[in-house]
Coordinates of C-alpha atoms in Angstrom, one line a residue:
M1 CA -0.2 0.0 0.0
L2 CA 1.1 3.4 -0.7
T3 CA 1.3 5.4 2.7
E4 CA 3.6 8.8 1.5
L5 CA 3.9 10.4 -2.2
R6 CA 6.7 13.4 -1.8
V7 CA 7.2 15.6 -4.9
R8 CA 9.6 18.2 -5.7
D9 CA 10.2 21.0 -8.7
F10 CA 7.9 18.3 -10.5
A11 CA 6.4 20.2 -13.2
I12 CA 4.5 22.9 -12.2
I13 CA 5.1 20.7 -8.4
D14 CA 7.6 22.8 -6.0
E15 CA 7.1 21.2 -3.0
L16 CA 4.4 18.1 -2.1
K17 CA 4.0 15.8 0.3
L18 CA 0.9 13.8 0.8
S19 CA 0.0 10.7 3.3
F20 CA -2.8 8.0 2.4
G21 CA -4.4 6.1 4.1
S22 CA -6.2 2.9 3.1
G23 CA -9.7 2.8 1.3
F24 CA -11.0 4.8 -1.3
T25 CA -9.5 8.4 -1.6
V26 CA -10.4 10.8 -4.2
F27 CA -8.9 14.0 -5.9
T28 CA -10.7 16.6 -7.2
G29 CA -10.4 20.0 -8.3
E30 CA -10.7 22.5 -11.6
T31 CA -9.7 21.2 -14.8
G32 CA -6.2 22.2 -15.6
A33 CA -5.6 22.5 -11.2
G34 CA -2.7 19.5 -11.7
K35 CA -4.5 16.4 -10.8
S36 CA -3.3 14.9 -13.4
I37 CA 0.4 15.7 -12.7
I38 CA 0.0 13.8 -9.7
I39 CA -0.6 10.5 -12.0
D40 CA 1.8 11.5 -13.7
A41 CA 4.3 11.6 -10.7
V42 CA 3.4 8.5 -9.2
E43 CA 4.2 6.9 -13.0
L44 CA 7.4 8.1 -13.2
L45 CA 7.9 6.3 -9.6
L46 CA 6.7 3.1 -11.3
G47 CA 9.6 3.6 -14.7
G48 CA 7.7 5.4 -16.7
R49 CA 9.3 8.1 -19.2
A50 CA 11.6 10.9 -18.1
D51 CA 13.3 13.8 -19.4
S52 CA 14.0 17.2 -18.6
T53 CA 11.1 19.2 -19.7
L54 CA 9.4 17.0 -16.9
L55 CA 11.5 19.3 -14.6
R56 CA 9.9 22.8 -12.8
S57 CA 11.5 25.8 -14.4
G58 CA 14.6 26.7 -13.3
A59 CA 15.4 24.0 -11.1
E60 CA 18.1 21.4 -11.5
L61 CA 16.7 18.2 -10.4
A62 CA 13.1 16.9 -9.6
L63 CA 12.6 14.1 -6.9
V64 CA 9.8 11.7 -6.8
E65 CA 9.7 9.4 -3.8
G66 CA 7.1 6.8 -2.8
F67 CA 6.7 4.9 0.7
F68 CA 5.1 1.8 0.8
V69 CA 4.0 -0.8 3.3
L70 CA 4.5 -4.5 1.8
D71 CA 2.4 -7.5 2.7
P72 CA 4.9 -10.4 1.8
V73 CA 1.7 -12.8 1.9
R74 CA 0.0 -11.3 -0.4
L75 CA 3.1 -10.0 -2.7
P76 CA 5.7 -12.6 -2.5
E77 CA 7.2 -11.8 -5.6
V78 CA 7.7 -8.4 -4.5
Q79 CA 10.3 -9.9 -1.6
A80 CA 11.6 -12.3 -4.3
L81 CA 13.0 -9.7 -6.2
L82 CA 14.2 -7.5 -3.8
E83 CA 16.0 -10.3 -2.3
Q84 CA 17.4 -11.4 -5.5
D85 CA 19.5 -8.0 -6.4
G86 CA 20.2 -7.7 -2.3
L87 CA 17.8 -4.8 -1.7
L88 CA 15.2 -6.3 1.5
E89 CA 16.1 -4.0 4.3
D90 CA 12.8 -4.2 5.7
S91 CA 10.4 -6.6 5.1
S92 CA 7.7 -4.1 5.2
V93 CA 8.3 -0.8 4.2
L94 CA 9.9 -0.2 0.9
V95 CA 10.8 3.4 -0.9
L96 CA 10.7 3.7 -4.7
A97 CA 11.9 7.0 -5.6
R98 CA 13.5 8.7 -9.0
E99 CA 15.2 11.9 -9.7
I100 CA 15.6 14.0 -13.4
R101 CA 18.2 15.8 -13.8
R102 CA 18.7 19.0 -16.0
Q103 CA 21.5 17.5 -18.1
G104 CA 18.4 14.8 -18.9
R105 CA 19.9 11.8 -16.5
S106 CA 17.5 9.8 -15.0
I107 CA 18.3 8.1 -12.0
C108 CA 16.1 5.0 -10.0
R109 CA 16.7 4.2 -6.3
I110 CA 15.1 1.4 -4.1
N111 CA 15.9 1.6 -0.8
G112 CA 18.0 3.8 -1.0
R113 CA 20.0 2.0 -3.3
S114 CA 20.6 2.6 -7.4
V115 CA 19.0 0.4 -9.6
G116 CA 18.4 0.0 -13.2
L117 CA 15.2 1.1 -14.7
N118 CA 13.9 -2.6 -15.0
Q119 CA 14.6 -2.9 -11.6
L120 CA 12.2 -0.5 -10.9
K121 CA 9.7 -1.5 -13.2
A122 CA 10.1 -4.8 -12.3
V123 CA 8.5 -4.1 -8.5
G124 CA 6.8 -1.2 -9.6
E125 CA 4.1 -3.3 -12.1
W126 CA 3.7 -5.4 -8.7
L127 CA 2.6 -2.3 -6.6
I128 CA 0.5 -0.1 -8.5
D129 CA -1.9 -0.8 -11.3
V130 CA -3.1 2.7 -13.1
H131 CA -6.1 3.1 -14.9
G132 CA -6.5 5.8 -17.6
Q133 CA -3.9 7.8 -20.2
S134 CA -1.4 5.1 -19.8
E135 CA 1.0 2.5 -20.7
H136 CA 0.5 0.9 -16.9
L137 CA -3.1 -0.8 -17.5
S138 CA -2.5 -4.2 -16.5
L139 CA -5.6 -5.9 -17.9
L140 CA -4.2 -5.0 -21.4
Q141 CA -1.4 -7.3 -21.5
V142 CA -2.6 -10.5 -22.6
R143 CA 0.0 -12.2 -20.5
E144 CA -2.0 -11.4 -17.4
H145 CA -5.3 -12.4 -18.6
L146 CA -4.8 -16.3 -17.9
Q147 CA -3.3 -15.7 -14.9
L148 CA -6.4 -13.6 -13.6
L149 CA -8.5 -16.1 -14.8
D150 CA -7.0 -18.6 -13.3
R151 CA -7.4 -16.9 -9.7
F152 CA -11.0 -16.0 -10.5
A153 CA -11.4 -20.1 -11.3
H154 CA -9.3 -20.8 -7.9
T155 CA -7.2 -23.3 -10.2
D156 CA -3.9 -22.9 -8.4
G157 CA -3.8 -26.6 -7.4
L158 CA -4.0 -27.8 -11.0
V159 CA -1.8 -25.2 -12.5
G160 CA 0.5 -26.1 -9.7
E161 CA 0.9 -29.8 -10.7
Y162 CA 0.6 -29.3 -14.4
A163 CA 3.7 -26.8 -14.3
Q164 CA 5.6 -29.1 -12.3
A165 CA 5.0 -31.7 -15.3
F166 CA 6.1 -29.5 -18.0
K167 CA 8.9 -28.2 -16.2
R168 CA 10.1 -32.1 -16.0
L169 CA 8.9 -32.6 -19.4
Q170 CA 11.1 -29.5 -20.8
D171 CA 13.9 -31.3 -19.1
V172 CA 13.9 -34.8 -19.9
R173 CA 13.2 -33.6 -23.8
R174 CA 16.7 -31.6 -23.1
E175 CA 18.1 -34.8 -22.0
L176 CA 16.9 -36.8 -24.3
S177 CA 18.4 -34.2 -27.2
E178 CA 21.3 -34.1 -25.9
L179 CA 21.8 -37.8 -25.9
R180 CA 20.6 -38.5 -29.5
S181 CA 22.3 -35.4 -30.4
A182 CA 25.8 -37.1 -29.4
E183 CA 24.6 -40.9 -30.1
R184 CA 27.4 -41.0 -33.1
D185 CA 30.0 -39.1 -31.3
R186 CA 28.9 -41.6 -28.3
E187 CA 30.0 -44.6 -30.7
R188 CA 33.5 -43.2 -31.6
R189 CA 34.2 -41.7 -28.2
A190 CA 33.5 -45.0 -26.5
D191 CA 35.9 -46.9 -29.5
L192 CA 38.5 -44.3 -28.7
L193 CA 38.2 -44.3 -24.7
R194 CA 38.0 -48.9 -25.0
Y195 CA 41.5 -48.4 -27.1
Q196 CA 43.3 -46.2 -24.4
I197 CA 42.0 -48.1 -21.9
N198 CA 43.0 -51.1 -23.2
E199 CA 46.7 -49.9 -24.1
I200 CA 47.5 -48.3 -20.3
E201 CA 45.8 -52.0 -18.8
T202 CA 48.2 -53.9 -21.5
A203 CA 51.5 -51.9 -19.9
T204 CA 50.5 -53.6 -16.2
L205 CA 52.6 -50.7 -14.9
Q206 CA 54.1 -50.2 -11.5
E207 CA 54.4 -47.6 -8.8
G208 CA 58.2 -46.6 -9.0
E209 CA 59.0 -49.1 -12.1
S210 CA 60.7 -46.0 -14.1
V211 CA 63.0 -45.0 -11.5
R212 CA 64.0 -48.8 -11.5
L213 CA 64.2 -48.8 -15.1
L214 CA 66.7 -45.9 -15.3
E215 CA 69.0 -47.4 -12.8
E216 CA 69.1 -50.4 -14.2
R217 CA 69.6 -49.0 -18.2
D218 CA 72.7 -46.7 -16.3
R219 CA 74.3 -49.9 -15.1
L220 CA 73.4 -52.1 -18.3
I221 CA 75.5 -49.3 -20.6
N222 CA 78.2 -49.0 -17.9
A223 CA 79.1 -52.4 -17.3
E224 CA 82.2 -52.6 -18.5
K225 CA 83.9 -49.6 -16.6
L226 CA 81.6 -50.5 -13.7
G227 CA 83.5 -53.8 -13.9
G228 CA 86.9 -52.7 -14.0
I229 CA 86.6 -50.6 -11.2
T230 CA 85.2 -53.0 -9.0
L231 CA 87.8 -55.3 -9.8
N232 CA 90.6 -52.6 -9.3
A233 CA 88.8 -52.4 -5.7
L234 CA 89.0 -56.4 -5.5
A235 CA 92.3 -56.3 -5.8
A236 CA 93.2 -53.6 -3.2
L237 CA 91.0 -55.4 -0.7
D238 CA 91.7 -59.1 -1.2
D239 CA 93.9 -59.8 -3.4
E240 CA 93.4 -63.5 -4.2
G241 CA 96.0 -65.7 -5.6
G242 CA 98.3 -62.0 -6.1
V243 CA 101.7 -61.6 -5.2
G244 CA 101.2 -59.0 -3.3
S245 CA 99.6 -58.5 0.0
S246 CA 96.2 -57.6 0.1
A247 CA 94.3 -54.9 2.6
V248 CA 92.6 -57.8 4.0
D249 CA 95.5 -59.8 4.6
R250 CA 97.6 -57.2 5.8
L251 CA 94.6 -56.3 8.1
G252 CA 94.6 -59.8 9.8
E253 CA 98.4 -59.5 10.7
A254 CA 97.6 -56.4 12.7
A255 CA 94.6 -57.9 14.5
G256 CA 96.6 -61.1 15.3
A257 CA 99.6 -59.0 16.9
L258 CA 96.6 -56.7 18.9
L259 CA 95.4 -59.8 20.2
H260 CA 98.8 -60.7 21.6
L261 CA 99.0 -57.6 22.8
A262 CA 95.5 -57.7 24.8
E263 CA 96.4 -61.5 26.4
I264 CA 99.6 -59.6 28.0
D265 CA 97.9 -56.3 28.6
P266 CA 94.5 -55.7 29.2
L267 CA 94.5 -52.0 28.1
M268 CA 95.1 -53.7 24.6
R269 CA 92.0 -55.5 24.4
E270 CA 89.3 -52.4 22.5
P271 CA 92.3 -51.9 19.9
S272 CA 92.1 -55.7 19.5
Q273 CA 88.8 -55.7 19.2
R274 CA 88.6 -53.1 16.8
A275 CA 91.0 -54.5 14.6
Q276 CA 89.0 -58.2 14.4
A277 CA 85.6 -56.1 13.4
L278 CA 87.6 -54.4 10.5
T279 CA 88.7 -57.4 9.5
E280 CA 85.4 -58.7 9.4
E281 CA 84.2 -55.7 7.9
L282 CA 86.6 -55.8 5.2
S283 CA 85.6 -59.0 4.1
D284 CA 82.0 -58.9 3.8
L285 CA 82.9 -55.6 1.6
A286 CA 84.8 -57.9 -0.7
R287 CA 82.5 -60.5 -0.6
L288 CA 79.8 -57.6 -1.8
L289 CA 82.3 -56.9 -4.2
R290 CA 82.4 -59.8 -5.9
S291 CA 78.6 -60.0 -5.7
Y292 CA 78.4 -56.9 -7.3
L293 CA 80.9 -57.6 -10.0
E294 CA 78.6 -60.5 -11.2
Q295 CA 75.8 -58.6 -11.7
V296 CA 77.5 -55.8 -13.5
Q297 CA 78.5 -57.8 -16.7
P298 CA 77.4 -56.3 -20.3
D299 CA 73.8 -57.9 -21.5
P300 CA 73.0 -56.2 -24.6
L301 CA 69.8 -58.2 -24.8
R302 CA 68.8 -57.0 -21.3
L303 CA 69.8 -53.3 -22.3
D304 CA 67.1 -53.3 -25.5
E305 CA 64.3 -54.9 -23.2
V306 CA 64.8 -52.0 -20.4
E307 CA 64.8 -49.8 -23.2
A308 CA 61.8 -51.0 -25.0
R309 CA 60.1 -50.6 -21.7
L310 CA 61.4 -47.4 -21.3
G311 CA 60.0 -46.4 -24.5
V312 CA 56.3 -47.4 -23.4
I313 CA 56.4 -45.3 -20.4
R314 CA 57.4 -42.2 -21.9
D315 CA 55.1 -42.9 -24.9
L316 CA 52.2 -43.7 -22.0
T317 CA 53.2 -40.4 -20.2
R318 CA 53.4 -38.3 -23.7
K319 CA 49.7 -39.0 -24.1
Y320 CA 47.8 -39.4 -20.8
G321 CA 49.9 -38.0 -17.7
E322 CA 53.3 -36.5 -16.5
D323 CA 54.0 -39.8 -14.3
L324 CA 52.7 -43.1 -14.0
Q325 CA 50.3 -42.0 -11.3
A326 CA 49.1 -39.5 -13.5
V327 CA 48.2 -42.4 -16.6
Q328 CA 46.5 -44.7 -14.1
A329 CA 44.1 -41.5 -12.6
F330 CA 43.5 -41.1 -16.7
A331 CA 42.8 -44.3 -16.8
A332 CA 40.0 -44.9 -13.9
T333 CA 38.6 -41.5 -15.3
A334 CA 38.1 -43.0 -18.5
Q335 CA 36.7 -46.5 -17.5
T336 CA 34.4 -43.8 -15.7
E337 CA 33.4 -42.7 -19.0
L338 CA 33.0 -45.4 -21.0
D339 CA 30.4 -46.3 -18.4
G340 CA 28.5 -43.9 -18.7
I341 CA 28.4 -44.7 -22.4
L342 CA 27.5 -48.0 -22.3
H343 CA 24.3 -47.0 -19.9
A344 CA 23.5 -44.2 -22.3
V345 CA 21.4 -46.4 -24.2
E346 CA 19.2 -48.0 -20.5
N347 CA 19.2 -44.2 -19.8
L348 CA 17.8 -43.2 -23.4
D349 CA 15.0 -45.9 -22.9
A350 CA 14.3 -44.5 -19.2
L351 CA 13.8 -41.2 -20.5
Q352 CA 11.8 -41.9 -23.6
T353 CA 9.4 -43.9 -21.0
E354 CA 9.5 -40.7 -18.8
E355 CA 8.5 -38.5 -21.3
C356 CA 5.5 -40.6 -22.8
Q357 CA 4.2 -40.6 -19.1
L358 CA 4.6 -36.6 -18.7
L359 CA 2.6 -36.5 -22.2
D360 CA 0.0 -38.2 -20.8
R361 CA 0.1 -36.8 -17.3
L362 CA 0.0 -32.9 -19.0
T363 CA -2.9 -33.6 -21.4
E364 CA -5.6 -34.9 -18.4
V365 CA -4.1 -32.2 -16.0
G366 CA -4.4 -29.9 -19.3
Q367 CA -7.7 -31.1 -20.2
E368 CA -9.6 -30.8 -16.8
L369 CA -7.5 -27.0 -16.7
S370 CA -8.6 -26.2 -20.0
R371 CA -12.6 -27.5 -18.8
D372 CA -12.5 -25.4 -15.2
R373 CA -11.1 -22.4 -17.0
R374 CA -13.7 -22.2 -19.9
Q375 CA -16.8 -22.6 -17.1
S376 CA -15.0 -19.8 -15.0
A377 CA -15.1 -17.7 -18.2
A378 CA -18.8 -18.1 -19.0
A379 CA -19.1 -16.9 -15.4
L380 CA -16.4 -14.3 -15.2
A381 CA -18.1 -12.7 -18.9
A382 CA -21.6 -12.8 -17.2
E383 CA -20.5 -11.0 -14.2
V384 CA -18.9 -8.3 -15.7
G385 CA -21.7 -7.8 -18.3
A386 CA -23.3 -7.1 -15.3
D387 CA -21.0 -4.9 -13.8
L388 CA -20.2 -3.0 -17.1
A389 CA -24.5 -2.2 -17.6
E390 CA -24.2 -0.4 -13.8
L391 CA -21.9 1.6 -15.1
N392 CA -23.7 3.0 -18.1
M393 CA -22.4 0.6 -20.8
A394 CA -25.4 -1.3 -21.2
G395 CA -24.6 -2.3 -24.6
A396 CA -21.0 -3.8 -24.1
K397 CA -20.2 -7.4 -24.5
F398 CA -17.0 -8.7 -22.7
E399 CA -15.7 -12.2 -23.4
V400 CA -12.9 -14.5 -22.3
D401 CA -11.6 -16.1 -25.3
I402 CA -10.0 -19.5 -24.8
Q403 CA -8.1 -21.1 -27.8
W404 CA -6.2 -24.4 -28.2
Q405 CA -2.8 -24.0 -30.8
D406 CA -2.2 -26.5 -33.1
D407 CA 1.5 -28.2 -32.7
A408 CA 2.8 -30.9 -34.9
Q409 CA 4.5 -32.3 -31.8
G410 CA 1.8 -31.7 -29.4
V411 CA -0.3 -33.9 -28.0
A412 CA -3.1 -35.8 -29.7
I413 CA -6.3 -34.6 -28.3
D414 CA -9.6 -35.5 -30.7
G415 CA -8.3 -35.8 -33.6
R416 CA -5.8 -32.5 -33.5
Q417 CA -1.9 -32.3 -32.6
V418 CA -2.6 -29.5 -29.4
A419 CA 0.5 -27.4 -28.5
L420 CA 1.2 -27.6 -24.9
G421 CA 2.6 -24.5 -22.8
P422 CA 3.9 -23.8 -19.6
T423 CA 0.7 -22.8 -18.3
G424 CA -1.5 -25.2 -20.2
L425 CA -3.2 -26.2 -23.3
D426 CA -4.8 -22.7 -23.5
K427 CA -4.4 -19.3 -24.9
V428 CA -6.8 -16.6 -23.3
Q429 CA -7.1 -13.1 -24.0
F430 CA -10.1 -11.1 -22.6
L431 CA -12.3 -9.5 -25.7
V432 CA -14.5 -6.6 -25.6
A433 CA -17.8 -5.4 -28.0
P434 CA -17.9 -1.6 -26.3
N435 CA -21.0 -1.1 -28.5
P436 CA -23.8 -3.3 -30.2
G437 CA -23.4 -4.5 -33.7
E438 CA -19.8 -4.7 -32.6
G439 CA -17.6 -7.6 -32.9
P440 CA -15.6 -8.1 -30.4
K441 CA -11.9 -7.3 -30.1
P442 CA -9.0 -7.3 -27.8
L443 CA -8.8 -5.0 -24.9
A444 CA -6.1 -3.0 -26.4
K445 CA -8.4 -2.2 -29.6
I446 CA -11.0 -1.1 -27.8
A447 CA -11.8 3.4 -27.3
S448 CA -9.4 5.1 -24.7
G449 CA -10.4 7.6 -22.1
G450 CA -13.3 7.1 -19.4
E451 CA -14.8 4.2 -21.7
T452 CA -11.8 2.1 -21.5
S453 CA -11.4 3.1 -17.6
R454 CA -14.9 2.0 -17.0
L455 CA -14.7 -1.2 -18.6
M456 CA -11.4 -1.6 -16.0
L457 CA -13.4 -0.6 -13.7
G458 CA -16.0 -3.6 -14.2
L459 CA -13.2 -5.9 -14.6
K460 CA -11.6 -5.0 -11.5
S461 CA -15.0 -5.5 -9.4
V462 CA -15.5 -9.1 -10.4
L463 CA -11.0 -10.0 -10.3
A464 CA -10.9 -7.6 -7.2
Q465 CA -9.8 -10.8 -5.3
A466 CA -7.6 -12.5 -8.1
D467 CA -5.5 -9.4 -8.3
R468 CA -3.2 -8.8 -5.6
R469 CA -2.2 -5.2 -6.3
A470 CA -2.5 -3.4 -3.4
T471 CA -3.2 -0.1 -4.7
L472 CA -5.4 0.7 -8.0
I473 CA -5.6 4.1 -9.6
F474 CA -7.9 5.7 -11.9
D475 CA -7.4 8.6 -14.0
E476 CA -11.0 10.2 -14.9
I477 CA -12.8 7.5 -14.9
D478 CA -16.1 9.5 -14.9
Q479 CA -15.0 10.8 -18.3
G480 CA -18.5 10.7 -20.4
I481 CA -20.8 10.0 -17.9
G482 CA -23.2 11.7 -15.8
G483 CA -24.3 12.1 -12.7
R484 CA -26.4 9.1 -12.0
A485 CA -23.9 6.6 -13.3
G486 CA -21.0 8.7 -11.5
G487 CA -22.8 7.7 -8.3
V488 CA -22.9 3.7 -9.7
V489 CA -18.9 4.0 -9.7
G490 CA -18.5 5.6 -6.7
R491 CA -20.4 3.0 -5.0
K492 CA -18.2 0.4 -6.9
L493 CA -14.7 2.1 -6.1
W494 CA -15.6 1.8 -2.6
G495 CA -16.6 -1.8 -2.6
L496 CA -13.5 -2.6 -4.6
A497 CA -11.4 -0.4 -2.1
R498 CA -12.5 -3.1 0.5
N499 CA -9.5 -4.8 -0.6
H500 CA -7.3 -2.3 -2.4
Q501 CA -6.1 1.1 -1.9
V502 CA -8.2 2.8 -4.6
L503 CA -7.1 6.2 -5.7
C504 CA -9.5 8.2 -8.1
V505 CA -9.1 11.7 -9.9
T506 CA -12.8 12.5 -10.4
H507 CA -14.9 15.5 -12.0
L508 CA -18.3 14.2 -10.5
P509 CA -19.6 14.8 -7.1
Q510 CA -21.8 11.7 -7.2
L511 CA -18.6 9.7 -7.3
A512 CA -16.5 11.9 -4.6
A513 CA -18.8 11.4 -2.1
H514 CA -17.6 8.0 -1.5
G515 CA -14.4 9.1 -1.1
D516 CA -13.2 8.1 2.2
Q517 CA -9.8 10.4 1.9
H518 CA -10.6 13.3 -0.1
F519 CA -8.1 16.1 -1.5
K520 CA -8.7 19.0 -3.4
V521 CA -6.1 20.0 -6.3
E522 CA -5.6 23.6 -6.8
K523 CA -3.2 26.2 -8.8
R524 CA -1.9 29.0 -6.7
V525 CA 0.4 31.9 -7.7
R526 CA 3.4 32.3 -5.0
S527 CA 5.7 35.1 -5.5
G528 CA 4.8 35.4 -9.1
R529 CA 5.0 31.2 -10.0
T530 CA 2.2 29.0 -10.6
V531 CA 2.7 26.1 -8.2
V532 CA 0.2 23.3 -7.1
E533 CA -1.6 22.6 -3.7
V534 CA -3.1 19.8 -2.6
R535 CA -4.4 19.3 0.5
P536 CA -7.3 17.1 2.3
L537 CA -10.5 18.5 3.1
E538 CA -12.8 18.0 6.6
R539 CA -15.7 17.7 6.4
G540 CA -16.7 21.5 6.6
E541 CA -14.6 21.9 3.4
R542 CA -15.9 19.0 1.7
L543 CA -19.3 20.0 1.6
A544 CA -18.1 23.6 0.4
E545 CA -16.1 21.4 -2.5
L546 CA -18.6 19.4 -3.5
A547 CA -21.1 22.3 -3.8
E548 CA -19.2 24.0 -6.0
M549 CA -18.7 21.1 -8.0
L550 CA -22.4 20.8 -8.2
G551 CA -21.9 24.4 -9.5
E552 CA -21.6 26.8 -6.9
E553 CA -21.3 26.9 -3.5
S554 CA -25.1 27.7 -2.8
E555 CA -27.8 26.9 0.2
S556 CA -29.2 24.2 -2.3
N557 CA -25.8 23.0 -3.4
L558 CA -24.8 22.7 -0.3
Q559 CA -27.8 20.8 1.1
S560 CA -27.8 18.4 -2.1
A561 CA -23.5 17.9 -0.8
E562 CA -25.0 16.6 2.3
A563 CA -27.2 14.5 0.8
L564 CA -24.6 12.4 -1.1
L565 CA -22.4 12.4 1.4
Q566 CA -25.1 10.6 3.5
N567 CA -26.2 8.8 1.1
A568 CA -22.8 7.9 0.0
V569 CA -22.1 6.3 4.3
A570 CA -25.9 5.0 4.2
L571 CA -24.8 2.4 1.1
G572 CA -21.3 2.0 2.4

């Protein structure tokens, strides 16, 4: 609900601050007093067109601010939009603002933060519906008609069930399309994966194998050199059959001498033991060298085997990873992908079965939903027709057009292929024949002005429970109607205001008398400048205003104004 409107330096408004309550609010005043400028300011707040010509003469910046109290239960869409953009500061209060600068730049704000124009429009269209010479006529938007009909028909359950099945159908068809379009590629991919996995598995790689092979290759390549060095070391340690004394022999002699010393002098026992230990170590070292010498014999066949194995490993790491661990990880990933491809046919069959089941379900629910809509459409047309008659449009005829569209890829119903849409089988549009003898036309094609506004009022009266916007504004809805019809319009607006906040610009006292809140709009000249003043009227001032609207502030007109107010209270 709009609780406060602030306007500064907009058109001929210098500064204006209006506070609104719930219920029915009327604006009255002489023609040209500036009533429509207030509506223009609201439309600007909702994302309407802005340019520097809207600035008050001499001003550098025009500002319009609207303060709203939100009902998250009634309008969860607004809360979702605010949360999505990180604009939700208080779940119950919302401030929209629009600035127009002399240079032509326009700034939009939500809760004090700059936003794009589309963001402002997206939020604003859920808050206020302006009826009159405005692009904000929501009922002129065909996309709204189906939603309004569904709310009137209370088809929420069926609509939700259908929407859920339709979304799943879209997901299934997308998966099927991906599977089918990639079928040939999958076969080629599967062949490649099989080859790669087989190549890696056939190699029977072992952890650390490449390091061991490189070491062995170096030994085989340098076998002769390693053998010569080893022989020299052996000759120095243990020259078996040689003419000279070896290190082992000389150390053995030293150990024997130390043993004799220890037998005589206990102080030499420890050196004797060390000499004995060194002798044993040198003997072990000699045995180790003799064993090593056997291993480093030249073996050209084994060298060829090692080189070939290293070549296999190099080839695998070049193709599949920087080391053996990466190659084995590649094989595991390839196996997982291959398993998925091999199961693709099973998935394809399962998805095709699910698609058929979903189509059957959507056909069943879609037809049930269509039957409910068609029954409710007849009731809606009858109720709107009755309201139009009361609004001095007895010759007007309202229809709800419901059509199915053919689609070769649709579902078979009664011998035709019917298109499935996200909201059902139906395409819904409201049609109106404003005058007898004319064929029904889309709402957007009918006459504008008061006739349109009255038609919207008739629709809104019937669809009041279906429309979740809290605030409805009617600009000069009384255009082209007399006082008697004005009273009917006033009663309907007052009734509509029991579920909505309703603001209305009017010239008819019979309509204005039904307002719960009454503002008078006047032009004043202040310091040589024309300004718009808007002030709320108390009962005495209101009587005077209604009397002037009846002609002049005479005694008889004051009595008539009193009667209008009393009659409005009695009817309320």
